[in-house]
Amino acid sequence: MRVVLFSALTLCSAVLSQTSVNSYVAKESPIAKAGLLANIGPNGSKASGAKAGVVIASPSTVNPDYLFSWVRDSSLVFKVIIDQFTTGQDTTLLGQIQNFVAAESALQQVSNPSGTVSTGGLGEPKFNIDLSAFTGPWGRRVDLLNGPALRSTAMITYANWLLKNTSASNVRNTPWPVIKLDLDYVAANWNQTGFDLWEEISSSSFFTTAVQHRSLREGIALATALGQDASAYKTQADNVLCFLQSYWNTNGGYVTANTGGGRSGKDANTALASIHTFDPSAGCDASTFQPCSDKALSSLKVYVDSFRSIYSINGGTASNAAVATGRYPEDVYMGGNPWYLTTAAVAEQLYDALIVWNAQGSLQVTSISLPFFKQFLPSVTVGTYASSTSTFKTMIAAVEAFADGFLAIHSKFTPANGGLAEQFDKSTGTPLSAGDLTWSYAAALTMFAARSGTKPASWGAAGLVVPSVCKPGPSVAVTFNVVAETELGEDIYLTGSVDALENWSPDNALILSPANYPTWSITLNVPVSAVIQYKYIRKVNGQLSAWESDPNNQFTSPSSGSLVLNDSWR
């Protein structure tokens, strides 16, 4: 009787929770949609001063000032808009999409601190909302590398709709030039080290690599349909897929989101990458880290568990219950709090997994995903469970309830007016940081869509094979010469912004040869057509003694041949 009573109470609780969540989704959906559109120029009610098609990150101007347009945020927001339009959910959005294409086309040509359209400017993360370059002080202004990939992905979805409903010439004339610039940038720069998703540390980023891979795959299909050369995209897509595998932490059972910065690598980056590269046709493919893949599920558990004890609002929850999540457990920005969009991302990954399991009529438990499934059924073992089995039914119900739990947390800390800020306080749950964050609204809408079973279009992840050997991107030889007088025991070293220059690491900096003293030299292979920053440093008996003075040295590597740089110590 106890078991029956417990099961009945559990079922009753789940039904009540589901009813509450359903009510929240119904109420919040139109609010989130309106909040998103309010932040788009020129007519958005909270986007005064923004040019047509420009997305403001938030109307907040103090603590923090987010009244700027980030390529990353804008692209993610317009991917939602384009998806709703192309699937027929909202046919009124065409004008917005056309404005976006025009705005981003203009933005690509704006010279900025990262360069021009041909010298690295496409990697600049943020701009003023009047489409001018942001030139103010911002220590993290470094190529993010994910903006062009996300922008091309959003526009390719629109281009595919144009191909189906209009003509190839329309695509070639309007979105293709914008898309091609971004795809060419991705193909040439994917193996550079940029900054992490949050613009804080110089690091290879799982999210960036994953969305770069998707953009190149979609670029191949679109270029081929338009009769354009896709050979460079094909070569680099395979290389990117190969590199994507390197983020997997076998011992920890999770994806290491960032390769630098001294963090654990447990980061919302990985869940966000999984949902933004979801391809239902790929099933539970692990090489592209699909939402229901064993690696993505294992990583999700490790990420979620890392927040169970660091936020007061998560206190008293069961070890297998939903909790509020933030960017990463070491976060200190604004005090380090849960974010609406990261908590939504967990729910969305779980809903995406459910879409695939229900469609294929089975789920697989591997040794990698076993800890994830044991949360809900401790007796489960490695194996494949068909939809007719009690194990499948138990797991589907449990994962659905787990996902709804994250949505319920999202609901609990959303204020009565439905406005979504960036974060909510880890102790009180009060919304804080930037109010009306456009990305938060977009994340809510995609979470709701996944919960309803909406399947995104396939982007070509199915059937991919990881190359047996990873090959770096194309490179050219660059000789660095610097005139520097030294003392006995003192040597000159080099480090800089790409892997070949050891990613600004003074410990791993490269020693130069004094064979032609006082000129010190080294020749290295660096990525082609890349904007590269570097500095020389001095070490005495192997110990760092001085960096060259600011600013960083910078050059653009040639597309072929070689280059000689002649510098003097500053």
Coordinates of C-alpha atoms in Angstrom, one line a residue:
M1 CA 0.0 0.0 0.0
R2 CA 2.9 2.4 0.8
V3 CA 4.3 2.0 -2.7
V4 CA 0.9 2.5 -4.3
L5 CA 0.2 5.6 -2.1
F6 CA 3.6 7.0 -2.9
S7 CA 3.1 6.5 -6.7
A8 CA -0.3 8.2 -6.5
L9 CA 1.0 11.2 -4.6
T10 CA 3.9 11.5 -7.0
L11 CA 1.6 11.4 -10.0
C12 CA -0.7 13.9 -8.4
S13 CA 2.3 16.3 -7.7
A14 CA 3.5 15.9 -11.3
V15 CA 0.0 16.7 -12.6
L16 CA -0.3 19.8 -10.4
S17 CA 3.2 20.9 -11.4
Q18 CA 2.5 20.4 -15.1
T19 CA -0.7 22.4 -14.8
S20 CA 1.2 25.3 -13.2
V21 CA 3.9 25.2 -15.9
N22 CA 1.2 25.1 -18.6
S23 CA -0.3 28.2 -17.2
Y24 CA 3.0 30.0 -17.1
V25 CA 3.9 29.1 -20.7
A26 CA 0.5 30.4 -21.9
K27 CA 0.9 33.6 -20.0
E28 CA 4.6 34.2 -20.6
S29 CA 4.8 33.3 -24.3
P30 CA 3.1 36.5 -25.6
I31 CA 5.0 38.6 -23.1
A32 CA 8.3 37.2 -24.2
K33 CA 7.5 37.7 -27.8
A34 CA 6.5 41.4 -27.2
G35 CA 9.6 41.9 -25.0
L36 CA 11.8 40.6 -27.8
L37 CA 10.2 42.8 -30.5
A38 CA 10.3 45.9 -28.2
N39 CA 14.1 45.7 -28.3
I40 CA 14.4 45.9 -32.1
G41 CA 14.8 49.2 -34.0
P42 CA 13.5 51.3 -35.3
N43 CA 9.9 50.9 -33.9
G44 CA 10.5 48.8 -30.8
S45 CA 9.1 50.6 -27.8
K46 CA 12.4 50.2 -25.9
A47 CA 14.8 50.5 -28.8
S48 CA 14.7 54.3 -29.3
G49 CA 17.7 55.3 -31.4
A50 CA 18.3 51.9 -32.8
K51 CA 18.5 51.7 -36.6
A52 CA 16.1 49.4 -38.5
G53 CA 16.9 45.7 -37.9
V54 CA 19.2 46.4 -35.0
V55 CA 18.7 44.4 -31.8
I56 CA 19.6 46.1 -28.5
A57 CA 20.9 43.7 -25.9
S58 CA 18.8 45.5 -23.2
P59 CA 17.5 49.0 -22.6
S60 CA 19.6 49.1 -19.4
T61 CA 22.1 52.0 -19.5
V62 CA 23.7 51.8 -16.0
N63 CA 25.0 48.9 -14.0
P64 CA 25.3 47.4 -16.5
D65 CA 25.2 49.5 -19.7
Y66 CA 23.9 47.0 -22.4
L67 CA 22.5 49.6 -24.8
F68 CA 24.6 48.1 -27.6
S69 CA 24.1 45.6 -30.3
W70 CA 26.0 42.3 -30.0
V71 CA 26.4 40.2 -33.2
R72 CA 25.9 37.1 -31.1
D73 CA 22.7 38.2 -29.3
S74 CA 21.3 39.7 -32.5
S75 CA 21.8 36.6 -34.5
L76 CA 20.3 34.3 -31.8
V77 CA 17.3 36.6 -31.5
F78 CA 16.7 36.8 -35.3
K79 CA 17.1 33.0 -35.5
V80 CA 14.0 32.8 -33.4
I81 CA 12.2 35.4 -35.5
I82 CA 13.2 33.7 -38.8
D83 CA 12.2 30.3 -37.5
Q84 CA 8.8 31.6 -36.6
F85 CA 8.3 33.2 -40.0
T86 CA 9.6 30.4 -42.1
T87 CA 7.5 27.8 -40.3
G88 CA 4.4 29.9 -40.7
Q89 CA 3.9 30.7 -37.0
D90 CA 4.0 34.4 -37.6
T91 CA 3.8 35.6 -41.2
T92 CA 4.1 39.3 -40.2
L93 CA 7.8 39.2 -39.5
L94 CA 9.2 39.4 -43.0
G95 CA 9.8 43.1 -42.8
Q96 CA 11.8 42.6 -39.6
I97 CA 13.9 40.0 -41.3
Q98 CA 14.6 42.2 -44.3
N99 CA 15.7 45.0 -42.0
F100 CA 18.0 42.6 -40.2
V101 CA 19.7 41.5 -43.4
A102 CA 20.2 45.1 -44.5
A103 CA 21.5 46.2 -41.1
E104 CA 24.0 43.3 -40.8
S105 CA 25.1 43.9 -44.4
A106 CA 26.0 47.5 -43.5
L107 CA 27.5 46.4 -40.2
Q108 CA 29.9 44.0 -41.9
Q109 CA 31.5 47.0 -43.7
V110 CA 32.0 49.1 -40.6
S111 CA 35.7 49.5 -39.7
N112 CA 36.1 48.8 -36.0
P113 CA 38.9 48.1 -33.5
S114 CA 39.1 44.5 -34.7
G115 CA 39.8 45.6 -38.3
T116 CA 37.9 46.1 -41.6
V117 CA 35.7 43.7 -43.4
S118 CA 38.8 42.1 -44.9
T119 CA 41.2 42.3 -41.9
G120 CA 39.3 40.8 -39.0
G121 CA 36.5 43.3 -38.5
L122 CA 33.8 40.6 -38.8
G123 CA 34.9 39.2 -35.5
E124 CA 34.1 42.4 -33.6
P125 CA 31.5 41.5 -30.9
K126 CA 29.5 44.7 -30.3
F127 CA 28.5 47.9 -32.0
N128 CA 26.6 51.1 -31.2
I129 CA 22.9 50.8 -32.0
D130 CA 23.2 53.4 -34.8
L131 CA 25.5 50.9 -36.7
S132 CA 28.7 52.8 -35.8
A133 CA 31.8 51.1 -34.3
F134 CA 32.1 51.0 -30.6
T135 CA 35.5 52.5 -29.8
G136 CA 35.2 53.1 -26.0
P137 CA 37.3 51.3 -23.4
W138 CA 36.5 47.7 -23.2
G139 CA 39.3 45.4 -22.1
R140 CA 37.6 42.3 -23.5
R141 CA 37.4 43.5 -27.1
V142 CA 38.8 40.5 -28.9
D143 CA 37.5 38.4 -31.7
L144 CA 34.7 36.2 -30.3
L145 CA 34.6 34.1 -33.5
N146 CA 31.0 33.0 -32.9
G147 CA 29.2 36.0 -34.3
P148 CA 29.8 35.3 -38.0
A149 CA 28.8 31.7 -37.5
L150 CA 25.5 32.5 -35.7
R151 CA 24.7 35.3 -38.1
S152 CA 25.2 33.1 -41.2
T153 CA 23.1 30.3 -39.6
A154 CA 20.2 32.7 -39.0
M155 CA 20.4 34.1 -42.5
I156 CA 20.8 30.6 -44.2
T157 CA 17.4 29.7 -42.7
Y158 CA 15.9 32.7 -44.4
A159 CA 17.8 32.0 -47.6
N160 CA 16.5 28.5 -47.7
W161 CA 13.0 29.9 -47.4
L162 CA 13.7 32.3 -50.2
L163 CA 15.0 29.4 -52.4
K164 CA 11.8 27.5 -51.8
N165 CA 9.3 30.3 -52.2
T166 CA 11.0 32.7 -54.6
S167 CA 14.1 32.2 -56.7
A168 CA 17.8 31.5 -56.5
S169 CA 18.6 35.0 -57.9
N170 CA 16.9 36.6 -54.9
V171 CA 19.2 34.7 -52.6
R172 CA 22.3 35.5 -54.6
N173 CA 21.4 39.2 -54.7
T174 CA 20.5 39.8 -51.1
P175 CA 21.4 37.4 -48.2
W176 CA 24.1 35.4 -50.0
P177 CA 26.8 38.2 -50.0
V178 CA 26.4 38.7 -46.3
I179 CA 26.4 34.9 -45.7
K180 CA 29.4 34.3 -47.8
L181 CA 31.5 36.9 -46.0
D182 CA 30.7 35.2 -42.7
L183 CA 31.3 31.7 -44.0
D184 CA 34.6 32.7 -45.5
Y185 CA 35.6 34.3 -42.1
V186 CA 34.7 31.1 -40.3
A187 CA 36.5 28.9 -42.7
A188 CA 39.7 31.0 -42.4
N189 CA 39.6 31.7 -38.7
W190 CA 37.9 28.7 -36.9
N191 CA 41.3 27.5 -35.5
Q192 CA 42.2 30.8 -34.0
T193 CA 41.9 31.3 -30.2
G194 CA 39.2 33.9 -29.5
F195 CA 37.4 34.6 -26.3
D196 CA 34.9 32.4 -24.5
L197 CA 31.1 32.8 -24.9
W198 CA 31.0 35.3 -22.0
E199 CA 33.8 37.5 -23.3
E200 CA 36.0 37.0 -20.3
I201 CA 38.9 34.7 -21.0
S202 CA 41.1 34.0 -24.1
S203 CA 40.2 30.4 -24.8
S204 CA 39.0 28.0 -27.3
S205 CA 35.2 27.7 -26.7
F206 CA 33.1 24.6 -27.2
F207 CA 30.1 26.7 -28.1
T208 CA 32.0 28.6 -30.7
T209 CA 33.4 25.5 -32.3
A210 CA 30.0 23.8 -32.4
V211 CA 28.2 26.7 -34.0
Q212 CA 31.1 27.2 -36.5
H213 CA 30.7 23.6 -37.5
R214 CA 27.0 24.0 -38.0
S215 CA 27.4 27.2 -40.1
L216 CA 29.9 25.5 -42.4
R217 CA 27.7 22.5 -43.0
E218 CA 24.7 24.6 -43.8
G219 CA 27.0 26.8 -45.9
I220 CA 28.0 23.8 -48.0
A221 CA 24.4 23.0 -48.8
L222 CA 23.4 26.6 -49.6
A223 CA 26.5 27.3 -51.7
T224 CA 25.9 24.1 -53.7
A225 CA 22.3 25.0 -54.3
L226 CA 23.4 28.4 -55.6
G227 CA 26.1 26.9 -57.8
Q228 CA 28.8 28.5 -55.7
D229 CA 32.2 26.9 -54.7
A230 CA 31.8 25.1 -51.4
S231 CA 35.2 23.3 -51.4
A232 CA 36.8 25.4 -48.6
Y233 CA 33.7 24.9 -46.4
K234 CA 33.8 21.1 -46.9
T235 CA 37.4 20.9 -46.0
Q236 CA 37.2 23.0 -42.9
A237 CA 33.8 21.6 -41.7
D238 CA 35.6 18.2 -41.4
N239 CA 38.5 19.8 -39.5
V240 CA 36.1 21.6 -37.2
L241 CA 34.2 18.4 -36.4
C242 CA 37.4 16.7 -35.6
F243 CA 38.5 19.5 -33.3
L244 CA 35.1 19.5 -31.6
Q245 CA 35.8 16.1 -30.1
S246 CA 38.8 17.5 -28.2
Y247 CA 36.6 19.2 -25.7
W248 CA 35.3 16.0 -24.2
N249 CA 36.7 15.4 -20.7
T250 CA 36.8 11.6 -20.4
N251 CA 37.7 11.5 -16.7
G252 CA 35.2 14.1 -15.6
G253 CA 32.4 12.9 -17.9
Y254 CA 31.6 16.4 -19.2
V255 CA 32.5 18.7 -22.1
T256 CA 35.2 21.2 -21.1
A257 CA 33.5 24.4 -22.3
N258 CA 36.7 26.5 -22.2
T259 CA 40.3 25.5 -22.6
G260 CA 41.8 28.4 -20.7
G261 CA 41.2 30.8 -17.9
G262 CA 41.8 28.4 -15.0
R263 CA 38.2 27.3 -14.7
S264 CA 36.7 23.9 -14.3
G265 CA 35.1 24.1 -17.8
K266 CA 31.7 23.3 -16.3
D267 CA 29.6 25.9 -18.1
A268 CA 26.2 26.7 -19.6
N269 CA 28.2 27.0 -22.8
T270 CA 27.8 23.3 -23.4
A271 CA 24.0 23.1 -23.0
L272 CA 23.6 26.2 -25.2
A273 CA 25.8 24.6 -27.8
S274 CA 23.7 21.5 -27.8
I275 CA 20.4 23.3 -28.2
H276 CA 21.7 25.6 -30.9
T277 CA 23.0 22.8 -32.9
F278 CA 20.1 20.4 -32.4
D279 CA 19.2 18.4 -35.5
P280 CA 16.4 16.0 -34.9
S281 CA 17.5 14.0 -38.0
A282 CA 20.8 13.2 -36.3
G283 CA 19.1 11.3 -33.4
C284 CA 21.4 11.0 -30.4
D285 CA 24.6 11.4 -32.3
A286 CA 27.5 12.0 -29.9
S287 CA 30.0 13.4 -32.4
T288 CA 27.9 16.5 -32.8
F289 CA 26.8 16.4 -29.1
Q290 CA 23.1 16.2 -29.9
P291 CA 20.9 16.9 -26.8
C292 CA 20.1 13.2 -26.2
S293 CA 23.6 11.9 -26.8
D294 CA 25.3 10.2 -23.9
K295 CA 28.0 12.9 -23.8
A296 CA 25.6 15.8 -23.8
L297 CA 23.4 14.2 -21.1
S298 CA 26.4 13.4 -18.9
S299 CA 27.8 16.9 -19.3
L300 CA 24.4 18.4 -18.5
K301 CA 24.3 16.4 -15.2
V302 CA 27.8 17.6 -14.2
Y303 CA 26.9 21.2 -15.1
V304 CA 23.6 21.2 -13.2
D305 CA 25.1 19.5 -10.1
S306 CA 27.8 22.1 -9.9
F307 CA 25.1 24.7 -8.8
R308 CA 23.3 22.6 -6.2
S309 CA 25.2 23.9 -3.2
I310 CA 26.4 27.4 -4.3
Y311 CA 23.0 29.2 -4.5
S312 CA 20.9 29.7 -1.4
I313 CA 17.7 29.4 -3.4
N314 CA 18.7 25.9 -4.4
G315 CA 18.8 24.8 -0.8
G316 CA 16.6 21.8 0.3
T317 CA 16.2 20.4 -3.1
A318 CA 16.6 16.7 -3.8
S319 CA 19.8 15.5 -5.5
N320 CA 17.8 14.7 -8.7
A321 CA 15.5 17.8 -8.7
A322 CA 15.8 20.8 -10.9
V323 CA 17.8 23.8 -9.6
A324 CA 18.5 27.3 -10.8
T325 CA 21.7 27.5 -12.9
G326 CA 24.1 30.2 -13.9
R327 CA 26.9 30.6 -16.4
Y328 CA 29.6 28.6 -14.5
P329 CA 30.2 27.8 -10.8
E330 CA 33.2 30.1 -10.5
D331 CA 31.2 33.2 -11.8
V332 CA 31.6 36.4 -9.9
Y333 CA 30.0 38.9 -12.3
M334 CA 27.3 40.8 -10.4
G335 CA 28.1 38.5 -7.5
G336 CA 27.6 35.3 -9.5
N337 CA 23.9 34.5 -9.8
P338 CA 21.5 32.2 -11.7
W339 CA 20.6 33.4 -15.2
Y340 CA 17.2 33.1 -16.8
L341 CA 18.6 32.0 -20.2
T342 CA 20.9 29.3 -18.7
T343 CA 18.2 27.8 -16.6
A344 CA 16.0 27.8 -19.7
A345 CA 18.7 26.1 -21.7
V346 CA 18.8 23.1 -19.4
A347 CA 15.0 22.6 -19.8
E348 CA 15.3 23.0 -23.6
Q349 CA 18.0 20.4 -23.9
L350 CA 15.9 17.9 -22.0
Y351 CA 12.8 18.7 -24.1
D352 CA 14.9 18.3 -27.3
A353 CA 16.0 14.9 -26.0
L354 CA 12.4 13.9 -25.4
I355 CA 11.5 14.9 -29.0
V356 CA 14.0 12.5 -30.4
W357 CA 13.4 9.6 -27.9
N358 CA 9.6 9.7 -28.6
A359 CA 10.2 10.0 -32.4
Q360 CA 12.5 7.0 -32.5
G361 CA 10.6 4.9 -30.0
S362 CA 13.5 4.0 -27.9
L363 CA 16.3 5.4 -25.7
Q364 CA 19.8 4.1 -25.1
V365 CA 21.7 4.1 -21.8
T366 CA 25.5 3.9 -22.2
S367 CA 28.2 3.7 -19.6
I368 CA 28.7 7.5 -20.2
S369 CA 25.1 8.4 -19.7
L370 CA 24.4 5.9 -17.0
P371 CA 24.8 8.5 -14.1
F372 CA 22.3 10.8 -15.8
F373 CA 19.6 8.1 -16.0
K374 CA 20.4 6.6 -12.5
Q375 CA 19.1 9.9 -11.1
F376 CA 15.6 8.8 -11.9
L377 CA 15.9 5.0 -11.8
P378 CA 18.8 3.7 -9.7
S379 CA 18.3 0.2 -10.9
V380 CA 18.7 1.0 -14.6
T381 CA 21.5 -0.7 -16.5
V382 CA 23.3 -0.1 -19.8
G383 CA 21.1 -1.1 -22.7
T384 CA 18.5 0.1 -25.2
Y385 CA 14.9 0.4 -24.1
A386 CA 12.0 0.3 -26.5
S387 CA 8.9 2.5 -26.0
S388 CA 7.0 -0.6 -25.0
T389 CA 9.1 -1.2 -21.9
S390 CA 8.4 0.1 -18.4
T391 CA 11.9 1.5 -18.2
F392 CA 11.3 3.7 -21.3
K393 CA 8.0 5.0 -19.9
T394 CA 9.5 5.6 -16.5
M395 CA 12.4 7.5 -18.0
I396 CA 10.3 9.6 -20.3
A397 CA 8.0 10.7 -17.5
A398 CA 11.0 11.4 -15.2
V399 CA 12.9 13.5 -17.7
E400 CA 9.8 15.4 -18.6
A401 CA 9.1 16.2 -15.0
F402 CA 12.8 17.1 -14.6
A403 CA 12.6 19.5 -17.5
D404 CA 9.4 21.0 -16.2
G405 CA 11.2 21.6 -12.9
F406 CA 13.6 24.0 -14.6
L407 CA 10.7 25.7 -16.3
A408 CA 9.0 26.0 -12.9
I409 CA 12.1 27.7 -11.5
H410 CA 12.0 30.0 -14.4
S411 CA 8.4 30.8 -13.6
K412 CA 8.9 31.2 -9.9
F413 CA 11.5 33.9 -10.3
T414 CA 9.8 35.7 -13.2
P415 CA 8.1 38.9 -11.8
A416 CA 4.3 39.3 -12.2
N417 CA 4.7 41.5 -15.3
G418 CA 6.6 38.8 -17.1
G419 CA 9.7 40.9 -17.7
L420 CA 12.9 38.9 -18.0
A421 CA 16.2 40.4 -16.7
E422 CA 19.6 38.8 -17.2
Q423 CA 19.9 37.3 -13.7
F424 CA 18.0 36.6 -10.5
D425 CA 19.5 36.9 -7.1
K426 CA 21.1 33.7 -5.8
S427 CA 19.6 34.2 -2.3
T428 CA 16.3 36.0 -2.8
G429 CA 15.4 35.3 -6.4
T430 CA 14.9 39.0 -7.1
P431 CA 15.6 39.9 -10.8
L432 CA 18.9 41.8 -11.2
S433 CA 21.4 43.1 -13.7
A434 CA 20.1 44.2 -17.1
G435 CA 16.4 44.3 -17.3
D436 CA 14.4 43.2 -20.4
L437 CA 17.4 41.2 -21.7
T438 CA 16.5 40.3 -25.3
W439 CA 18.4 37.1 -25.2
S440 CA 16.4 36.1 -22.1
Y441 CA 13.2 36.5 -24.1
A442 CA 14.5 34.6 -27.0
A443 CA 15.6 31.7 -24.7
A444 CA 12.2 31.6 -23.2
L445 CA 10.5 31.3 -26.6
T446 CA 12.8 28.5 -27.8
M447 CA 12.3 26.6 -24.5
F448 CA 8.5 26.9 -24.9
A449 CA 8.8 25.7 -28.5
A450 CA 10.8 22.7 -27.5
R451 CA 8.4 21.8 -24.8
S452 CA 5.5 21.8 -27.3
G453 CA 7.5 19.4 -29.5
T454 CA 8.5 21.8 -32.2
K455 CA 11.3 20.3 -34.4
P456 CA 13.8 22.6 -36.0
A457 CA 14.9 22.0 -39.6
S458 CA 17.8 19.6 -40.1
W459 CA 21.1 21.2 -40.8
G460 CA 23.1 18.2 -42.0
A461 CA 24.3 16.6 -38.8
A462 CA 23.0 13.1 -39.6
G463 CA 25.5 10.6 -40.8
L464 CA 28.6 12.6 -40.3
V465 CA 31.9 10.7 -39.7
V466 CA 34.6 12.2 -37.6
P467 CA 37.9 12.2 -39.6
S468 CA 40.5 9.8 -38.1
V469 CA 43.1 12.5 -38.1
C470 CA 42.5 16.2 -37.2
K471 CA 44.1 18.6 -39.6
P472 CA 44.8 22.2 -38.8
G473 CA 43.5 25.0 -41.1
P474 CA 45.7 26.4 -43.9
S475 CA 48.8 28.2 -42.7
V476 CA 51.6 30.4 -43.9
A477 CA 55.2 31.0 -42.6
V478 CA 55.8 34.2 -40.8
T479 CA 59.3 35.3 -39.6
F480 CA 59.4 37.5 -36.5
N481 CA 62.5 39.7 -36.3
V482 CA 63.0 42.0 -33.3
V483 CA 66.0 44.2 -32.5
A484 CA 66.6 44.0 -28.8
E485 CA 69.8 44.4 -26.8
T486 CA 70.1 42.0 -23.9
E487 CA 72.2 41.3 -20.8
L488 CA 74.0 38.1 -20.0
G489 CA 71.4 35.4 -19.2
E490 CA 68.6 37.4 -20.8
D491 CA 66.6 36.0 -23.8
I492 CA 63.7 37.3 -26.0
Y493 CA 60.5 35.3 -26.3
L494 CA 57.3 35.7 -28.3
T495 CA 53.6 35.1 -27.5
G496 CA 50.3 36.2 -29.0
S497 CA 46.7 35.6 -29.8
V498 CA 46.7 32.3 -31.7
D499 CA 47.6 28.7 -30.9
A500 CA 50.9 29.0 -32.9
L501 CA 51.9 31.9 -30.5
E502 CA 50.8 30.0 -27.4
N503 CA 47.7 32.1 -26.7
W504 CA 49.4 34.8 -24.7
S505 CA 51.0 32.4 -22.3
P506 CA 54.2 33.8 -20.9
D507 CA 55.1 30.4 -19.5
N508 CA 54.9 28.7 -22.9
A509 CA 56.2 31.7 -24.9
L510 CA 58.5 30.8 -27.8
I511 CA 62.2 31.6 -27.5
L512 CA 63.8 33.5 -30.4
S513 CA 67.2 32.8 -31.9
P514 CA 70.0 35.4 -31.3
A515 CA 72.1 34.1 -34.2
N516 CA 72.0 37.6 -35.8
Y517 CA 72.2 39.5 -32.5
P518 CA 71.0 42.2 -31.8
T519 CA 68.2 40.9 -34.0
W520 CA 66.3 37.9 -32.5
S521 CA 64.3 35.7 -34.9
I522 CA 61.8 32.9 -35.1
T523 CA 59.8 31.5 -38.1
L524 CA 56.4 30.0 -37.4
N525 CA 53.4 28.7 -39.3
V526 CA 50.2 30.8 -38.5
P527 CA 46.6 30.7 -39.8
V528 CA 46.1 32.3 -43.2
S529 CA 44.2 35.6 -43.6
A530 CA 44.0 36.0 -39.8
V531 CA 44.4 39.2 -37.7
I532 CA 47.0 38.3 -35.2
Q533 CA 48.3 40.2 -32.2
Y534 CA 51.6 39.6 -30.5
K535 CA 54.2 40.8 -28.1
Y536 CA 57.8 40.1 -27.3
I537 CA 58.8 39.4 -23.7
R538 CA 62.1 39.2 -21.8
K539 CA 63.2 36.4 -19.5
V540 CA 66.3 36.2 -17.4
N541 CA 67.5 32.6 -16.8
G542 CA 64.0 31.5 -17.9
Q543 CA 62.1 33.8 -15.6
L544 CA 59.8 36.5 -16.9
S545 CA 61.3 40.0 -16.4
A546 CA 59.4 42.3 -18.8
W547 CA 56.7 42.6 -21.4
E548 CA 57.0 44.8 -24.3
S549 CA 55.0 48.1 -23.8
D550 CA 51.4 48.6 -25.1
P551 CA 49.8 48.5 -27.5
N552 CA 50.0 45.0 -28.9
N553 CA 51.7 44.5 -32.2
Q554 CA 49.3 43.4 -34.9
F555 CA 49.3 42.1 -38.5
T556 CA 47.1 40.3 -40.9
S557 CA 48.7 37.1 -42.2
P558 CA 48.7 36.6 -46.0
S559 CA 46.4 34.1 -47.7
S560 CA 49.5 32.4 -49.3
G561 CA 53.2 32.7 -49.5
S562 CA 55.1 34.0 -46.5
L563 CA 55.7 37.2 -44.4
V564 CA 58.6 38.8 -42.6
L565 CA 58.0 41.2 -39.7
N566 CA 60.8 43.5 -38.6
D567 CA 60.3 45.1 -35.2
S568 CA 62.2 46.9 -32.5
W569 CA 61.8 46.3 -28.8
R570 CA 59.4 48.9 -27.2

